[in-house]
mmCIF file of C-alpha atoms in Angstrom:
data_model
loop_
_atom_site.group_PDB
_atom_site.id
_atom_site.type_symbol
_atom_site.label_atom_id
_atom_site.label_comp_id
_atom_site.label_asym_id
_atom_site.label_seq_id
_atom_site.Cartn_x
_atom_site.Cartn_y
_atom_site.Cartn_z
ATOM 1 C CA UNK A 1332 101.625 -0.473 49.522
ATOM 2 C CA UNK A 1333 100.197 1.554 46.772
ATOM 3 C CA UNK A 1334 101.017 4.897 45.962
ATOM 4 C CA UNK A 1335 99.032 8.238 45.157
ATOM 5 C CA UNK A 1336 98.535 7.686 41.809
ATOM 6 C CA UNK A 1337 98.216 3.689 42.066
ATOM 7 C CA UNK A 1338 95.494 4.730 44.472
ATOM 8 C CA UNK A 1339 93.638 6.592 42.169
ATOM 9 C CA UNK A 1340 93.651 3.690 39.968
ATOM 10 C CA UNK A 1341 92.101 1.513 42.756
ATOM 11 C CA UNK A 1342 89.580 4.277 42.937
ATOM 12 C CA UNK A 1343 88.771 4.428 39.216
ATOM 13 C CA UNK A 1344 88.625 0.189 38.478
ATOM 14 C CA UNK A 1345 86.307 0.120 41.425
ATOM 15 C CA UNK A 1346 84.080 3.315 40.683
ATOM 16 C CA UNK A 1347 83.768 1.748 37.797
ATOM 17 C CA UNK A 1348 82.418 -1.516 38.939
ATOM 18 C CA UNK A 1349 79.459 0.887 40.155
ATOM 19 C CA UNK A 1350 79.736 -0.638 43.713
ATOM 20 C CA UNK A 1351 80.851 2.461 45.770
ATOM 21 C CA UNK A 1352 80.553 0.647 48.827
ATOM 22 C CA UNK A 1353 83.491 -1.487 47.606
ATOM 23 C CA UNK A 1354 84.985 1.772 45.955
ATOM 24 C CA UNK A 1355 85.031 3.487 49.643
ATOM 25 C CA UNK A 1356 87.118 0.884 51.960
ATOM 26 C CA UNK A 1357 90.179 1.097 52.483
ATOM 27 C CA UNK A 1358 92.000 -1.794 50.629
ATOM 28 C CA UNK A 1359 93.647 -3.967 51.834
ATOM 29 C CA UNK A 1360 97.215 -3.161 53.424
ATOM 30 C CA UNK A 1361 96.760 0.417 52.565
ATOM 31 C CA UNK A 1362 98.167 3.155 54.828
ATOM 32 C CA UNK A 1363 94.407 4.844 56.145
ATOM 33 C CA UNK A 1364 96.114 8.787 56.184
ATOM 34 C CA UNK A 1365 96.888 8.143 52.641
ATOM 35 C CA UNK A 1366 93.702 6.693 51.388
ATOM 36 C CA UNK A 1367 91.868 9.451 53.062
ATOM 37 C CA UNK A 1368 94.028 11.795 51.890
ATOM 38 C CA UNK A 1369 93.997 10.980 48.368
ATOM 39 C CA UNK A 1370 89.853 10.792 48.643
ATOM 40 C CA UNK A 1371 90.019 13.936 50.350
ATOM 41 C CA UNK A 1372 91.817 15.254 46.721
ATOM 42 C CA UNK A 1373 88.820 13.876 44.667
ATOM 43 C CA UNK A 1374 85.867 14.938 46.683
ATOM 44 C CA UNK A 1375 87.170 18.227 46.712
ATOM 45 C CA UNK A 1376 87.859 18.323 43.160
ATOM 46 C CA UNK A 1377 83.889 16.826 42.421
ATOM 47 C CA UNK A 1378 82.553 19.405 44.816
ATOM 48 C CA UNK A 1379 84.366 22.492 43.008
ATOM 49 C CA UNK A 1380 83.700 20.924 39.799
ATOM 50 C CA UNK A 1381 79.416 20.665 40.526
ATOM 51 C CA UNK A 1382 79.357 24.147 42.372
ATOM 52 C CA UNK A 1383 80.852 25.454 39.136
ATOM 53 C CA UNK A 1384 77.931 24.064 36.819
ATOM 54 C CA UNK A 1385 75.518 26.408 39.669
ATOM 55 C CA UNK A 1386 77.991 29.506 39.274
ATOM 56 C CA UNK A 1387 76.105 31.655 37.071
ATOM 57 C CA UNK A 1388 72.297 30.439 39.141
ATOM 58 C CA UNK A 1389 73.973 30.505 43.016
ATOM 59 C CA UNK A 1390 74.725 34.784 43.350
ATOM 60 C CA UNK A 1391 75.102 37.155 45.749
ATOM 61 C CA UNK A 1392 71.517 37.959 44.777
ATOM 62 C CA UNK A 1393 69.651 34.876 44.870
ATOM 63 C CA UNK A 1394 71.610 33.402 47.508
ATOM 64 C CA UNK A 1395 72.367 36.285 49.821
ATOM 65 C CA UNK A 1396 73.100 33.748 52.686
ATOM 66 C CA UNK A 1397 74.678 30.337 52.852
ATOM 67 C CA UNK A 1398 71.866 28.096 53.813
ATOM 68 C CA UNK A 1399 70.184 24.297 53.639
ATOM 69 C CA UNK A 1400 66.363 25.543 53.681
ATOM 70 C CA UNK A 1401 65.246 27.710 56.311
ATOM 71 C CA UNK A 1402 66.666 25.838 59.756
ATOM 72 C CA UNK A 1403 70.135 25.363 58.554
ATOM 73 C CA UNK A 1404 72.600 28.624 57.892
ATOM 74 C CA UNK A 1405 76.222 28.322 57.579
ATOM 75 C CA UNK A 1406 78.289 31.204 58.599
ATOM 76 C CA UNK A 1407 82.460 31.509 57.557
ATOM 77 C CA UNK A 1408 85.712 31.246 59.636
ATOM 78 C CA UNK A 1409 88.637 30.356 59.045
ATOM 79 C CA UNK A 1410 90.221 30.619 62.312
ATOM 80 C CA UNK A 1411 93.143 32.384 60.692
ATOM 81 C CA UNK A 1412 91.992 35.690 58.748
ATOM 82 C CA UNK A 1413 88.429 35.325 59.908
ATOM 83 C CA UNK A 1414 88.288 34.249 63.499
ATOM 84 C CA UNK A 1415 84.610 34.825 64.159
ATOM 85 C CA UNK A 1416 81.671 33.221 62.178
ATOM 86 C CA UNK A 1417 80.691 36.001 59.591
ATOM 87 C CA UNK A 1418 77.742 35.884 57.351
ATOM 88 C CA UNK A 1419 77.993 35.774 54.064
ATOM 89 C CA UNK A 1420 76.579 34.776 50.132
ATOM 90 C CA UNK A 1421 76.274 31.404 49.308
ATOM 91 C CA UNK A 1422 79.214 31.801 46.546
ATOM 92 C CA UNK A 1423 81.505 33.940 48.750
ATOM 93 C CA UNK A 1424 81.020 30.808 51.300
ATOM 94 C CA UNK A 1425 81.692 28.293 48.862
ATOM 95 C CA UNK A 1426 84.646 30.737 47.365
ATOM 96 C CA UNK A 1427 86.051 31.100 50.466
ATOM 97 C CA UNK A 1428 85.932 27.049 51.607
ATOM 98 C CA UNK A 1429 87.695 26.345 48.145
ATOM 99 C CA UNK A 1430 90.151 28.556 48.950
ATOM 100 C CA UNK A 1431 90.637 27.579 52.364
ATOM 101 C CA UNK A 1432 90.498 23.779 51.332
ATOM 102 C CA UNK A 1433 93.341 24.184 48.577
ATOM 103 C CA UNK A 1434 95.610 25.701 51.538
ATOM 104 C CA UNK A 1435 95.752 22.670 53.544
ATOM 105 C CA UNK A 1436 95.790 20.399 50.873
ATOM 106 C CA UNK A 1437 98.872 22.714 49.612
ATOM 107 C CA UNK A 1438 100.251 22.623 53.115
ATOM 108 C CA UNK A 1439 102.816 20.014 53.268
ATOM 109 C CA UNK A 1440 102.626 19.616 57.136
ATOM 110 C CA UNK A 1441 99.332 18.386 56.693
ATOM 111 C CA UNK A 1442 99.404 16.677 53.370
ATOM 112 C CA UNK A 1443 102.718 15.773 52.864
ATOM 113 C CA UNK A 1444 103.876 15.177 49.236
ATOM 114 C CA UNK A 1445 107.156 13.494 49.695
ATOM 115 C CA UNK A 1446 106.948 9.438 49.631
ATOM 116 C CA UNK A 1447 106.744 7.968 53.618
ATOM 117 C CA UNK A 1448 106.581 11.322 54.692
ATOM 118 C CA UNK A 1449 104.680 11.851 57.848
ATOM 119 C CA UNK A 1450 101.416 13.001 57.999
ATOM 120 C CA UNK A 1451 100.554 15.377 61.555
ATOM 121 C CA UNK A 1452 98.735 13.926 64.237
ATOM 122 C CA UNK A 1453 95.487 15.896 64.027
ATOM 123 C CA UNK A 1454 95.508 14.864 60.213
ATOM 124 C CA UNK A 1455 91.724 13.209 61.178
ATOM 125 C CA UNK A 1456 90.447 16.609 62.465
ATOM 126 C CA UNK A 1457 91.572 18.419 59.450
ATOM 127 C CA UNK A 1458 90.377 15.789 57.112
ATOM 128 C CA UNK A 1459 87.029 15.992 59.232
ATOM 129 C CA UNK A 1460 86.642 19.703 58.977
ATOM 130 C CA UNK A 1461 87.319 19.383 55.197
ATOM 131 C CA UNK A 1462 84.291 16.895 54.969
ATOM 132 C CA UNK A 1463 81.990 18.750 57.486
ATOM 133 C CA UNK A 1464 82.195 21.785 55.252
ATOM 134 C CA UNK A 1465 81.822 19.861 52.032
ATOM 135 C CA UNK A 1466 79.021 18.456 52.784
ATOM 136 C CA UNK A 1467 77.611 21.950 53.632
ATOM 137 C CA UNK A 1468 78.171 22.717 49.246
ATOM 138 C CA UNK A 1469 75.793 19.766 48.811
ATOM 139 C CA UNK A 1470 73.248 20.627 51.267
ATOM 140 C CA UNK A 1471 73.115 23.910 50.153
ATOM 141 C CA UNK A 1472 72.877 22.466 46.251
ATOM 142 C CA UNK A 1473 70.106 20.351 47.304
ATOM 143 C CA UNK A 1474 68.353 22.574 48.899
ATOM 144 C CA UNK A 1475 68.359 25.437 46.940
ATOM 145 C CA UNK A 1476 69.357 24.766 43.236
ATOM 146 C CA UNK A 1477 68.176 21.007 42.745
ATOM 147 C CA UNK A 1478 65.402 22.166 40.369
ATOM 148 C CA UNK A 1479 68.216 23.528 38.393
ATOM 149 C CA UNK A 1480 70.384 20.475 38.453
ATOM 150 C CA UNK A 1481 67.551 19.122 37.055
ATOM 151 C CA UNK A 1482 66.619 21.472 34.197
ATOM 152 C CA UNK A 1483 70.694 21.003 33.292
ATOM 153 C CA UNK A 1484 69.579 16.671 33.480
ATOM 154 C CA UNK A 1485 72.903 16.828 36.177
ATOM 155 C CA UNK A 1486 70.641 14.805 38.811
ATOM 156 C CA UNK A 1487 72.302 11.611 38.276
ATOM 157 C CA UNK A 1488 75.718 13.094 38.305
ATOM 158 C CA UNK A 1489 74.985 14.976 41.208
ATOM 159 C CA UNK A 1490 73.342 12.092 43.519
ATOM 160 C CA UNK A 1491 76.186 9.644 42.282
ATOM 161 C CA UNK A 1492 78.878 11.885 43.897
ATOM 162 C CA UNK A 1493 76.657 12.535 46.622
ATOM 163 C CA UNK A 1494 76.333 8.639 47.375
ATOM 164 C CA UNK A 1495 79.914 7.895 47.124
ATOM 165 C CA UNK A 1496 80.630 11.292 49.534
ATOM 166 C CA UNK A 1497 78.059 9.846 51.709
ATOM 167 C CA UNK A 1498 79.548 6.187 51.765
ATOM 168 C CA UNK A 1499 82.945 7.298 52.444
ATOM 169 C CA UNK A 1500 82.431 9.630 55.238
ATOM 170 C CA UNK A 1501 80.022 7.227 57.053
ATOM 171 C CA UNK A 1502 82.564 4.140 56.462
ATOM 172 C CA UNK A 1503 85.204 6.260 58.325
ATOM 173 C CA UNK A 1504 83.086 8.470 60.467
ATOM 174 C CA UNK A 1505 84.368 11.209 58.950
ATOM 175 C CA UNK A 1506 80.730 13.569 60.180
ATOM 176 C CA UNK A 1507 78.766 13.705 62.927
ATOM 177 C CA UNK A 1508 75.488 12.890 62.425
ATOM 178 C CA UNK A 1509 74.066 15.846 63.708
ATOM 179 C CA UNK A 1510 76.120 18.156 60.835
ATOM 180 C CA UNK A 1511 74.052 15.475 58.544
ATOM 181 C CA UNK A 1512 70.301 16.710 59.436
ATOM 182 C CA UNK A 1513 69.900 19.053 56.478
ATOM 183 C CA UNK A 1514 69.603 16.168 54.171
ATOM 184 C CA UNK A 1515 69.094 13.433 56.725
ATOM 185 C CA UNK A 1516 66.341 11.254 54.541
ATOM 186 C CA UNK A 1517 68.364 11.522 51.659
ATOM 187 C CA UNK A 1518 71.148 10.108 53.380
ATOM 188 C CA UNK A 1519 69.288 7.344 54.982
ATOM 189 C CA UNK A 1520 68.075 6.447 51.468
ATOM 190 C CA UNK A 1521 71.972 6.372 50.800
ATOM 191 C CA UNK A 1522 72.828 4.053 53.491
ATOM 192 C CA UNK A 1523 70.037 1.884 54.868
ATOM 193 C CA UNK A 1524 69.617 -0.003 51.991
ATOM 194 C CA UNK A 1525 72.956 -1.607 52.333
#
């Protein structure tokens, strides 16, 4: 069984194949909390890494809510500090995920760093939540900064993390479709050709 690091490998040779639909399963023999956790590492690192490209376009001022176009708004908790849904800037949002995100991946009892360690039962549901409000960076990028992207020539960066994102979730049903709406042709332009 391959470690953390021999993982990343894995995900590297096959990334670079340019087949992300072989880059996304789970290989063979390979512990599935430990593949997704490792994945869950990377996408988090793309996401915070692309958001950070927007940092000086997505404000307080331009972006004084976090949306996906007009039907879809996004409002914080935590269920710690912040127990009911508040309202706030796209970057506070995104500020406050990143934060939130680091704490469980920090949290040994959910991501355990020690080899054969265990990881918690409910390790899915956190991994899902992780994913749910991930994807809610790259609607919200999509939506309302993809002209940008553009002017920066970022597009193909941006839609290749996108598609593997996309791929990896759907391969483990990692969101429910209905969380998916925002950029639901996109998506199906992702995965129906496959």
């Amino acid at each position: 069984m391959m470690q953390g690091a021999q993982l990343r490998k894995h995900i590297d040779a096959t990334l670079g194949s340019g087949n992300l639909r072989e880059a996304v399963r789970l290989p063979p023999g390979e512990d599935l909390n430990e593949w997704l956790a490792v994945n869950t590492v990377d996408f988090f690192n793309q996401v915070n890494l692309l958001f950070g490209t927007l940092t000086e376009f997505c404000t307080p001022e331009n972006c004084s809510t976090m949306s996906a176009g007009p039907k879809y708004e996004y409002r914080w908790a935590d269920g710690v500090q912040i127990k009911k849904p508040i309202e706030v800037s796209a970057p506070k949002y995104v500020e406050y995920l990143m934060d939130w995100i680091e704490a469980q991946l920090d949290d040994e009892s959910i991501f355990p760093q020690r080899l054969g360690a265990p990881f918690p039962p409910n390790f899915k549901e956190v991994v899902k939540t992780i994913f749910k409000r991930l994807f809610r960076v790259y609607a919200h990028i999509y939506h309302s900064h993809f002209q940008k992207i553009v002017s920066l020539k970022e597009e193909a960066h941006l839609n290749t993390c996108f598609k593997h994102f996309i791929l990896f979730t759907h391969e483990f049903g990692l969101i429910d479709k209905k969380e998916l709406a925002p950029l639901q042709e996109l998506i199906e332009s992702i995965i129906v050709p496959y």
